[in-house]
């Protein structure tokens, strides 16, 4: 098998050459810095190259959307970040944004318009679903033939934006053995990291939210927990460790599952 | 004639007391903030039809949801009978709505059946509250009075339904006994009528009178108790669904006063250009009851204390202090405490506030903004927006936040990311990226 090197296109470079990509691929802070989630970013970039999607990233010019600041009550900081981003998007004439983080997705889609930032915002989950439906991603159903997969709904895709079916269709395209946890879709339990909880210790209580969620997971006894959010990924991975399930189950993002079943 | 006069006085009293109570409550709204315009009336009617009349969110818990739906739908039908009783009582008529013909038969029949079903449902509710230990009905915000309140209201409804059935059954047996024509149709009461068969015709009539008066007077009393009870939701929940937030649950409200400030900061020239205003300094976020928007307060008055929100809250279910139901109940209680004073003197200050004296910082910081509560609330209350508004106050006016959160703010300010990494490293993930070519 041969390999091909991928050069990830950067907006400033393209613009200098007078090119304008169709999409901005918004990587997000977790996608750029979190060691585990970087793999998801890489997986998704592979898919974009594989399909010859016209895109670019902002690279060093990217900055926080302001989501954690806003949920934590720092509206001032959020708006400074947002207005700065909106200026940058204007400079690059950006109209379509793809995100791999539900929190970025939500804030661009629902909250930037209040500050004058109106874009077509697309979650990678929708995009994967669309490509699979159109037959552009011909997944190999052998890879996960013997894997039992359960999907953990991220609050910011699910309840916040009603996206329940798209990720499920993506997973069902690779495995026939998809199980639902008792709390799923709009009833799903939060991983415990949203609303800026990711950045602090949890308040005192009887247990951590992610452990409560792991109990839901353990009841359906999957081989793989599929996630679609960097925070959910951190929490589920921790949960697997705490419950000593590393031998038995893995946590993958749905973009990674697609890349694996495509053999990319 | 005496009967009519007594009735008219009772009715007048009911309206007077009710009007007084409602006027008092409405005045509290003048203390709250605007900023939640009601647009999209068509869409709102649809939501109201679906969530209130269709009881869709209540059905997220199917079994008890069904029982509640029976009570709700039953109320919607029985209310016509109550209106008729008022007309009859005032004008000394009998069955004044019977000109409606077949529709009248239908109303009476469904009302009669529903009275029976509601009685059963209420019986189940009471049994559950008194004998079963239901976690959802517990919690620090659920004081003894909350439980008494619920049980009293349920008992009143039970008596209302039993008196309605008694009234119908006595009517049927009396009319039969005097060989008259029964107006309306009463399937359940037909069945119950023989209970009165051993009585004299006069006693049957007296029985009918007793039930009639019990029923209507109890309605009058109940209507006036409701505003002081969690069962105020009987009035408030339908309009509350009408004022639902229409945006996706994930959206937070933009603070326009902050936008103005930030734009000035980003463009200092604008600061000189901007006309100097001597508008009073605005509050950032919510510190006390009068800082909330009117819809938040409306929500708090509508809250039924059902605890569906709290029972799905990840923070609460893992033993943290936060309870979204408590947030709603606290706002209501704080307004009740401070509102009357504020109305007299707008600078009133009792040294207390909603944040801290009612809702602790610990509670506020436990929220993951997952929206489970808002999704679950059967009457579309939005708790997270209020929780975030209180965080906004803490952060922007007091600079108070857990240390790690402050560090996160600093990181975003200095590095453009919540973690302490350099923007220079943003492309590290692209290194050695290869794809297999088949
Ligand atoms: S949004 Fe906050 S209050 Fe509501 S359920 Fe989630 S954690 Fe609890
Ligand atoms: S906020 Fe809604 S779900 Fe929570 S107790 Fe009140 S009515 Fe019930």
XYZ file of C-alpha atoms and ligand atoms in Angstrom:
718
model
C 0.000 0.000 0.000
C 1.268 3.452 -0.844
C 0.910 6.541 1.255
C 0.527 10.111 0.221
C 1.532 13.094 2.279
C -1.211 15.531 3.137
C -0.460 19.219 3.178
C -3.157 20.901 5.184
C -4.061 24.127 3.382
C -3.805 27.287 5.480
C -6.118 30.188 4.754
C -3.431 32.911 4.723
C -1.307 30.969 2.207
C -4.218 30.310 -0.103
C -5.274 33.913 0.054
C -1.762 35.086 -0.742
C -1.979 32.961 -3.876
C -5.366 34.446 -4.682
C -7.259 31.241 -3.982
C -10.432 30.977 -1.985
C -11.475 27.632 -0.517
C -15.094 26.679 -0.199
C -14.982 25.814 3.499
C -13.206 26.980 6.554
C -12.290 23.910 8.590
C -12.460 25.215 12.160
C -10.171 22.963 14.177
C -10.958 24.291 17.630
C -8.675 24.490 20.655
C -9.146 20.848 21.603
C -8.590 19.787 18.020
C -5.335 21.709 17.898
C -3.899 21.050 21.350
C -5.462 18.008 23.010
C -3.240 15.041 22.242
C -6.100 12.617 21.971
C -8.351 14.891 19.963
C -5.533 15.815 17.578
C -5.942 12.304 16.231
C -9.555 13.088 15.456
C -8.529 16.275 13.678
C -6.062 14.250 11.640
C -8.677 11.648 10.846
C -11.113 14.253 9.641
C -8.428 16.022 7.570
C -7.758 12.680 5.891
C -11.392 12.400 4.948
C -11.419 15.932 3.552
C -8.338 15.215 1.414
C -9.657 11.828 0.361
C -12.780 13.516 -0.963
C -10.877 16.476 -2.410
C -12.986 18.919 -0.445
C -11.954 22.508 -0.995
C -11.063 23.744 2.473
C -8.468 25.530 4.549
C -7.683 25.997 8.219
C -6.757 29.249 9.928
C -3.738 27.741 11.653
C -1.910 30.254 13.823
C -4.641 32.778 13.200
C -7.270 30.608 14.820
C -8.280 31.551 18.335
C -10.867 30.429 20.887
C -14.507 30.896 19.868
C -15.155 32.188 23.373
C -17.505 29.332 24.264
C -16.012 28.339 27.620
C -15.761 31.989 28.633
C -19.366 32.633 27.720
C -20.815 29.594 29.523
C -18.756 30.538 32.556
C -20.352 33.969 32.570
C -17.552 36.024 31.028
C -19.645 37.665 28.354
C -17.067 40.411 27.925
C -14.285 38.009 27.014
C -16.602 35.956 24.815
C -17.653 38.960 22.799
C -14.078 40.132 22.348
C -13.146 36.721 20.981
C -16.237 36.548 18.833
C -15.911 40.007 17.320
C -12.242 39.338 16.598
C -13.144 36.083 14.851
C -15.908 37.720 12.898
C -13.439 40.333 11.641
C -11.023 37.626 10.557
C -13.760 35.666 8.789
C -14.767 38.828 7.005
C -11.209 39.390 5.838
C -11.113 35.890 4.335
C -14.634 36.164 2.973
C -15.655 33.034 4.804
C -19.224 31.866 4.333
C -19.116 28.176 5.220
C -17.596 26.717 8.362
C -17.051 23.062 9.214
C -16.484 22.242 12.866
C -15.381 19.070 14.630
C -16.472 20.304 18.043
C -20.142 20.593 18.999
C -19.392 23.574 21.210
C -17.802 25.474 18.318
C -20.671 24.367 16.103
C -23.278 25.647 18.519
C -21.678 28.996 19.129
C -21.060 29.757 15.444
C -24.472 28.598 14.423
C -26.607 30.034 17.194
C -24.689 32.791 18.904
C -22.401 34.537 16.405
C -25.379 35.783 14.363
C -26.336 38.069 17.277
C -22.996 39.803 16.745
C -23.355 40.009 12.999
C -21.559 36.782 12.098
C -23.820 34.815 9.785
C -22.389 31.657 8.241
C -23.457 28.327 6.990
C -22.215 26.225 9.872
C -21.779 22.527 9.294
C -20.923 19.883 11.831
C -18.549 17.193 10.603
C -21.199 14.736 11.723
C -23.670 16.087 9.177
C -20.970 16.084 6.549
C -19.985 12.469 7.187
C -23.623 11.468 7.089
C -24.106 13.308 3.819
C -21.009 11.828 2.153
C -22.017 8.335 3.185
C -25.545 8.851 1.916
C -24.251 10.149 -1.401
C -22.003 7.118 -1.692
C -18.820 9.165 -1.669
C -17.491 7.400 1.382
C -17.686 3.706 0.597
C -17.075 2.262 4.005
C -15.945 -1.266 4.470
C -18.318 -3.018 6.822
C -15.779 -5.752 7.645
C -13.575 -3.675 9.934
C -16.125 -3.440 12.717
C -18.066 -6.550 11.867
C -17.513 -7.998 15.312
C -17.652 -4.788 17.278
C -20.521 -3.773 19.422
C -20.762 -0.003 19.340
C -22.689 2.383 21.528
C -23.014 6.083 20.889
C -22.840 8.751 23.561
C -24.804 11.876 22.551
C -22.953 15.137 23.162
C -25.341 17.667 24.710
C -24.345 20.381 22.265
C -25.176 18.329 19.186
C -28.149 16.527 20.667
C -30.346 18.489 23.009
C -28.817 21.819 22.030
C -29.241 21.377 18.270
C -31.459 18.328 17.749
C -28.867 16.293 15.935
C -29.582 12.736 16.959
C -30.023 10.742 13.766
C -27.012 11.844 11.706
C -24.348 10.353 13.995
C -26.400 7.187 14.392
C -26.626 6.729 10.644
C -22.852 7.157 10.366
C -22.220 4.464 12.950
C -24.802 2.131 11.522
C -23.039 2.369 8.164
C -20.013 0.587 9.627
C -21.483 -1.842 12.131
C -24.625 -3.878 12.427
C -24.195 -4.177 16.158
C -25.110 -0.761 17.482
C -26.652 -0.667 20.943
C -28.410 2.198 22.633
C -27.797 3.068 26.223
C -30.874 3.420 28.362
C -30.501 7.187 28.422
C -30.075 8.223 24.825
C -30.900 11.017 22.408
C -32.752 13.797 24.198
C -32.632 11.767 27.408
C -28.870 11.299 27.221
C -26.759 12.058 30.258
C -24.119 14.773 29.968
C -20.483 13.650 30.171
C -19.987 16.296 32.841
C -17.561 18.545 30.962
C -19.748 21.094 29.189
C -20.464 24.619 30.350
C -16.779 25.160 31.181
C -16.759 22.243 33.652
C -13.909 20.806 31.571
C -11.607 23.425 33.023
C -12.285 22.958 36.703
C -12.769 20.390 39.421
C -16.348 19.282 39.832
C -18.267 20.588 42.831
C -18.508 18.244 45.780
C -20.968 15.432 45.327
C -21.358 11.670 45.559
C -19.625 10.907 42.311
C -18.348 12.331 39.069
C -20.813 12.675 36.228
C -18.650 10.717 33.796
C -18.645 7.739 36.164
C -22.421 7.813 36.315
C -22.388 7.829 32.511
C -19.911 4.945 32.452
C -22.404 2.889 34.389
C -24.870 3.419 31.551
C -22.131 2.316 29.157
C -21.240 -0.784 31.138
C -24.853 -1.928 31.153
C -24.806 -2.364 27.387
C -21.297 -3.769 27.409
C -19.936 -2.382 24.138
C -16.527 -2.880 22.532
C -16.482 0.700 21.377
C -17.930 3.909 22.750
C -18.403 6.224 19.817
C -18.226 9.935 20.652
C -18.494 13.108 18.637
C -17.118 15.795 20.940
C -13.651 16.463 22.381
C -14.962 16.872 25.914
C -17.054 13.717 25.758
C -13.974 11.944 24.466
C -11.844 13.045 27.417
C -14.527 12.053 29.884
C -15.297 8.675 28.328
C -11.615 7.815 28.054
C -11.170 8.695 31.722
C -14.237 6.639 32.543
C -12.826 3.593 30.798
C -9.638 3.981 32.836
C -11.403 4.465 36.164
C -13.565 1.442 35.586
C -10.565 -0.626 34.465
C -12.126 -1.416 31.136
C -9.096 -0.630 28.974
C -8.768 -4.243 27.896
C -12.419 -4.527 27.006
C -13.426 -1.265 25.389
C -12.101 1.615 23.342
C -13.350 5.088 22.763
C -13.250 6.426 19.206
C -14.628 9.471 17.563
C -16.957 8.727 14.679
C -14.509 10.359 12.230
C -11.861 7.896 13.385
C -14.240 4.984 12.935
C -14.889 6.056 9.357
C -11.179 6.469 8.615
C -10.474 3.016 10.028
C -13.214 1.375 8.047
C -11.994 3.140 4.911
C -8.436 2.041 5.619
C -7.106 5.561 5.144
C -84.054 34.755 45.108
C -81.945 34.353 48.260
C -80.047 31.616 46.518
C -79.262 33.954 43.649
C -78.122 36.714 45.962
C -75.924 34.408 47.991
C -74.459 33.074 44.788
C -73.839 36.517 43.357
C -72.086 37.597 46.532
C -69.903 34.491 46.526
C -69.002 35.069 42.896
C -68.238 38.720 43.476
C -66.043 37.890 46.423
C -64.210 35.304 44.371
C -63.506 37.780 41.611
C -62.524 40.498 44.038
C -60.023 38.376 45.928
C -58.709 36.838 42.742
C -58.377 40.212 41.064
C -56.508 41.572 44.070
C -54.070 38.654 44.083
C -53.406 38.812 40.379
C -52.952 42.578 40.404
C -50.365 42.165 43.130
C -48.502 39.564 41.135
C -48.669 41.597 37.948
C -47.125 44.572 39.719
C -44.018 42.520 40.423
C -43.460 42.273 36.684
C -42.905 46.022 36.606
C -39.762 45.370 38.653
C -38.286 42.935 36.121
C -36.329 43.647 32.950
C -37.719 43.746 29.462
C -35.858 42.237 26.555
C -37.910 39.196 25.743
C -40.190 40.327 22.947
C -43.055 38.063 21.989
C -42.918 37.617 18.236
C -43.918 34.783 15.921
C -47.387 34.401 17.315
C -48.297 31.622 14.892
C -45.374 29.494 15.935
C -46.163 30.186 19.566
C -49.731 29.016 19.167
C -48.418 25.819 17.641
C -46.043 25.233 20.557
C -48.832 25.926 23.014
C -51.136 23.529 21.213
C -48.468 20.862 21.212
C -46.875 21.220 24.621
C -49.834 22.414 26.682
C -52.882 20.931 25.017
C -51.081 17.966 23.475
C -49.182 17.393 26.759
C -46.256 16.196 24.638
C -43.524 16.833 27.162
C -45.452 15.330 30.022
C -45.574 12.162 27.927
C -41.794 11.848 28.116
C -42.743 9.788 31.152
C -45.531 7.765 29.614
C -47.463 6.248 32.523
C -47.735 9.188 34.880
C -47.780 11.411 31.852
C -50.975 9.729 30.770
C -52.592 10.253 34.153
C -51.660 13.921 34.100
C -52.946 14.293 30.563
C -56.283 12.830 31.668
C -56.516 15.415 34.420
C -55.613 18.223 32.054
C -57.963 17.231 29.263
C -60.673 16.562 31.804
C -60.298 20.070 33.223
C -60.629 21.504 29.726
C -64.012 19.813 29.318
C -65.342 20.177 32.837
C -64.758 23.907 32.781
C -67.786 24.243 30.463
C -69.927 22.627 33.121
C -68.554 25.082 35.684
C -69.350 28.037 33.452
C -72.865 26.701 33.088
C -73.176 26.411 36.859
C -72.203 30.062 37.226
C -74.818 31.129 34.688
C -77.434 28.895 36.283
C -76.600 30.198 39.734
C -76.758 33.831 38.748
C -79.922 33.705 36.685
C -81.788 30.944 38.446
C -81.730 28.750 35.397
C -81.229 25.068 34.944
C -78.874 23.561 32.378
C -78.551 26.917 30.641
C -76.131 25.639 28.014
C -78.441 22.861 26.882
C -79.365 24.862 23.779
C -76.070 23.525 22.386
C -77.916 20.311 21.551
C -75.803 17.274 20.724
C -72.667 19.171 21.657
C -74.124 19.694 25.108
C -74.709 15.967 25.454
C -71.148 15.420 24.382
C -69.743 17.955 26.880
C -71.760 16.536 29.743
C -70.909 12.953 28.893
C -67.176 13.541 28.536
C -67.158 15.720 31.645
C -68.924 12.983 33.577
C -66.482 10.339 32.400
C -63.473 12.571 32.975
C -64.628 13.395 36.511
C -64.429 9.712 37.251
C -61.043 9.268 35.546
C -59.593 12.351 37.207
C -60.721 11.058 40.583
C -58.795 7.860 39.918
C -55.713 9.731 38.700
C -55.753 12.047 41.718
C -56.124 9.057 43.960
C -52.979 7.556 42.418
C -51.122 10.872 42.751
C -52.115 11.178 46.401
C -51.210 7.615 47.154
C -47.819 8.128 45.558
C -47.128 11.302 47.467
C -48.268 9.989 50.815
C -47.169 6.385 50.786
C -44.411 5.947 48.230
C -41.023 7.475 48.614
C -40.581 9.200 45.259
C -37.138 10.717 44.893
C -38.370 13.400 42.531
C -40.533 14.887 45.276
C -37.630 15.223 47.682
C -34.745 17.661 47.822
C -33.694 20.526 50.078
C -36.025 22.924 48.311
C -38.981 20.678 49.093
C -40.000 21.877 52.524
C -42.853 20.449 54.526
C -45.074 23.214 53.232
C -44.419 22.151 49.618
C -45.732 18.692 50.413
C -48.741 19.982 52.332
C -49.469 22.356 49.485
C -49.464 19.532 46.969
C -51.592 17.240 49.091
C -54.171 19.894 49.943
C -54.595 20.804 46.293
C -54.925 17.167 45.278
C -57.496 16.584 47.985
C -59.512 19.584 46.845
C -59.505 18.295 43.279
C -60.604 14.890 44.497
C -63.521 16.416 46.417
C -64.370 18.527 43.379
C -64.634 15.463 41.198
C -66.603 13.458 43.741
C -69.042 16.309 44.278
C -69.462 16.653 40.530
C -70.305 12.992 40.205
C -72.621 13.225 43.217
C -74.354 16.207 41.703
C -74.881 14.482 38.367
C -76.033 11.243 39.972
C -78.487 13.055 42.257
C -79.754 14.980 39.257
C -80.304 11.805 37.274
C -82.081 9.976 40.091
C -84.218 12.975 40.965
C -85.249 13.615 37.383
C -86.067 9.952 36.925
C -88.106 9.926 40.119
C -90.254 12.859 39.049
C -90.512 11.419 35.544
C -88.799 14.387 33.949
C -86.523 14.463 30.924
C -82.807 14.176 31.629
C -80.912 16.969 29.893
C -77.420 15.973 28.866
C -75.940 12.533 29.074
C -74.164 11.112 32.122
C -72.708 7.628 31.582
C -70.914 7.277 34.918
C -73.573 9.046 36.971
C -76.328 6.941 35.424
C -74.506 4.055 36.901
C -74.169 5.769 40.281
C -77.745 7.109 40.419
C -79.274 4.058 42.156
C -77.324 5.065 45.286
C -80.060 7.636 45.857
C -82.972 5.367 44.924
C -84.110 4.679 48.498
C -84.562 8.378 49.219
C -87.601 10.571 48.978
C -87.873 12.909 46.047
C -87.212 15.879 48.314
C -84.055 14.332 49.763
C -82.802 13.672 46.260
C -83.251 17.310 45.468
C -81.553 18.362 48.686
C -78.667 16.036 47.867
C -78.375 17.623 44.468
C -78.330 21.082 46.031
C -75.670 20.088 48.527
C -73.373 18.696 45.853
C -74.054 21.610 43.581
C -73.075 24.162 46.225
C -70.118 22.145 47.460
C -68.774 21.877 43.946
C -69.119 25.470 42.889
C -68.066 27.026 46.186
C -65.042 24.784 46.327
C -64.113 25.933 42.822
C -64.313 29.525 44.061
C -62.124 28.762 47.045
C -59.686 26.698 45.000
C -59.300 29.419 42.389
C -58.238 31.772 45.143
C -55.890 29.344 46.790
C -54.105 28.510 43.547
C -52.054 31.697 43.237
C -50.534 30.895 46.611
C -49.755 27.344 45.666
C -47.636 25.366 43.276
C -50.956 24.580 41.626
C -50.888 28.100 40.276
C -49.595 26.250 37.248
C -53.224 25.462 36.482
C -53.427 29.065 35.290
C -49.838 29.780 34.369
C -48.548 26.771 32.490
C -50.567 27.223 29.313
C -49.474 30.841 28.837
C -45.983 29.825 29.920
C -45.716 27.470 26.969
C -46.885 30.365 24.810
C -43.887 32.430 25.920
C -41.462 29.525 25.302
C -38.030 30.373 24.021
C -38.065 29.685 20.298
C -34.315 29.423 19.786
C -32.394 26.152 19.941
C -31.699 25.099 23.520
C -27.979 25.637 22.996
C -28.289 29.360 22.413
C -27.533 31.883 25.111
C -28.947 35.375 25.021
C -26.629 38.081 23.789
C -25.916 40.901 26.219
C -26.245 44.022 24.134
C -24.880 46.279 26.847
C -21.674 44.237 26.759
C -21.547 44.489 22.961
C -21.568 48.260 23.269
C -18.728 48.193 25.781
C -16.649 45.751 23.778
C -17.059 47.727 20.574
C -15.891 50.831 22.384
C -12.885 48.970 23.721
C -11.954 47.565 20.342
C -12.304 50.937 18.685
C -11.205 53.666 21.120
C -12.013 56.364 18.553
C -15.634 55.425 18.870
C -15.415 56.210 22.565
C -14.903 59.864 21.801
C -17.545 59.872 19.142
C -20.118 58.273 21.395
C -22.358 60.785 23.094
C -21.905 60.918 26.824
C -24.923 59.445 28.524
C -25.947 59.761 32.068
C -28.062 56.673 31.942
C -27.852 54.747 35.207
C -25.183 52.079 35.339
C -26.614 48.850 34.104
C -26.270 45.615 35.916
C -24.362 42.866 34.155
C -26.168 39.628 34.748
C -28.514 38.711 37.549
C -27.817 39.359 41.199
C -31.277 39.681 42.630
C -34.911 39.093 41.746
C -35.367 42.449 40.023
C -32.477 41.800 37.612
C -34.215 38.936 35.840
C -36.140 39.336 32.633
C -39.897 39.184 32.899
C -40.056 35.787 31.260
C -37.738 34.309 33.911
C -40.135 35.510 36.577
C -43.099 34.217 34.612
C -41.326 30.849 34.463
C -40.809 30.828 38.194
C -44.488 31.520 38.852
C -45.462 28.713 36.508
C -43.131 26.097 37.943
C -45.138 23.160 39.236
C -42.320 21.881 41.455
C -42.669 18.580 39.652
C -38.918 18.034 39.830
C -38.606 16.520 36.387
C -35.759 18.953 35.722
C -33.894 18.076 38.880
C -34.343 14.359 38.355
C -32.402 14.528 35.066
C -29.828 17.128 36.101
C -26.401 15.451 35.949
C -25.108 17.648 38.740
C -28.044 16.842 40.994
C -28.135 13.127 40.243
C -24.478 12.841 41.204
C -25.076 14.485 44.551
C -24.064 18.064 43.832
C -26.007 20.898 45.364
C -27.512 22.301 42.179
C -31.201 21.682 41.593
C -32.798 23.519 38.673
C -36.178 23.295 40.385
C -34.723 25.080 43.395
C -33.447 27.858 41.154
C -37.001 28.490 39.962
C -38.503 28.235 43.440
C -35.836 30.540 44.865
C -36.544 33.249 42.335
C -40.235 33.074 43.161
C -39.575 33.180 46.885
C -37.108 36.023 46.658
C -39.530 38.135 44.619
C -42.226 37.421 47.164
C -39.922 38.606 49.893
C -38.403 41.647 48.245
C -41.020 42.611 45.663
C -43.558 44.291 48.001
C -40.804 46.401 49.562
C -39.377 47.363 46.189
C -42.768 48.491 45.002
C -42.924 50.911 47.898
C -39.353 52.084 47.591
C -37.342 51.317 44.507
C -34.066 51.716 46.367
C -35.041 49.206 49.012
C -32.161 47.071 50.162
C -32.372 44.405 52.824
C -28.749 43.438 52.436
C -29.738 40.145 50.868
C -29.799 38.927 47.300
C -30.931 35.990 45.195
C -27.332 35.047 44.494
C -25.710 33.789 47.708
C -28.603 34.223 50.160
C -30.817 31.937 48.132
C -28.591 30.354 45.499
C -25.003 29.646 46.413
C -22.035 30.012 44.107
C -21.429 26.314 44.537
C -24.796 25.578 42.995
C -24.222 27.959 40.119
C -20.823 26.563 39.216
C -22.079 22.981 39.153
C -24.162 23.462 36.007
C -22.808 21.864 32.833
C -25.314 23.770 30.669
C -26.364 20.413 29.275
C -29.990 21.563 28.968
C -31.385 18.291 30.273
C -33.582 20.295 32.629
C -34.962 22.594 29.955
C -35.617 19.651 27.657
C -37.489 17.815 30.372
C -39.569 20.630 31.823
C -43.179 19.910 30.857
C -43.984 23.596 30.494
C -40.848 24.744 28.666
C -39.154 26.588 31.475
C -35.586 27.547 30.669
C -33.406 27.202 33.737
C -29.883 27.291 32.235
C -30.301 30.814 30.871
C -31.003 32.086 34.373
C -28.130 30.090 35.834
C -25.729 31.576 33.289
C -27.128 35.063 33.943
C -26.206 34.637 37.600
C -22.727 33.464 36.639
C -22.487 36.569 34.477
C -23.135 38.705 37.514
C -20.547 36.853 39.596
C -17.865 37.037 36.939
C -18.394 40.453 35.445
C -19.405 42.450 38.487
C -17.585 40.677 41.269
C -14.752 39.021 39.407
C -15.644 35.946 41.364
C -15.125 32.484 39.867
C -13.341 29.281 40.829
C -9.580 29.702 40.448
C -9.283 27.312 37.537
C -11.998 29.180 35.695
C -10.116 32.414 36.163
C -7.004 30.720 34.827
C -9.007 29.588 31.822
C -10.128 33.185 31.213
C -6.515 34.320 31.397
C -5.433 31.687 28.932
C -8.086 32.723 26.439
C -7.127 36.354 26.863
C -3.407 35.772 26.508
C -3.106 32.736 24.247
C -6.439 32.574 22.493
C -7.129 29.134 23.947
C -8.486 27.886 27.252
C -5.259 25.977 27.780
C -1.840 27.436 28.156
C -0.448 26.721 24.723
C 1.084 29.075 22.246
C -0.826 29.992 19.101
C 2.381 29.035 17.319
C 1.609 25.394 18.093
C -1.803 25.408 16.454
C -0.623 23.500 13.424
C 1.339 20.792 15.200
C -1.398 18.277 14.434
C -0.687 18.583 10.716
C 2.843 17.195 11.070
C 3.579 13.984 9.189
C 0.016 13.597 8.088
C -0.268 10.819 5.568
C -3.099 9.036 3.895
C -3.120 5.501 2.524
C -3.706 5.335 -1.185
C -5.486 2.218 -2.352
S -28.329 22.483 32.330
Fe -27.454 22.719 34.356
S -29.207 22.749 35.712
Fe -29.934 21.971 33.789
S -29.777 19.772 33.967
Fe -27.879 20.438 33.027
S -26.471 20.745 34.736
Fe -28.540 20.655 35.601
S -38.822 23.885 36.277
Fe -40.194 22.640 35.042
S -39.442 20.547 35.324
Fe -38.547 21.779 36.943
S -39.922 21.543 38.676
Fe -40.555 23.402 37.602
S -42.126 22.705 36.166
Fe -41.041 20.874 36.862
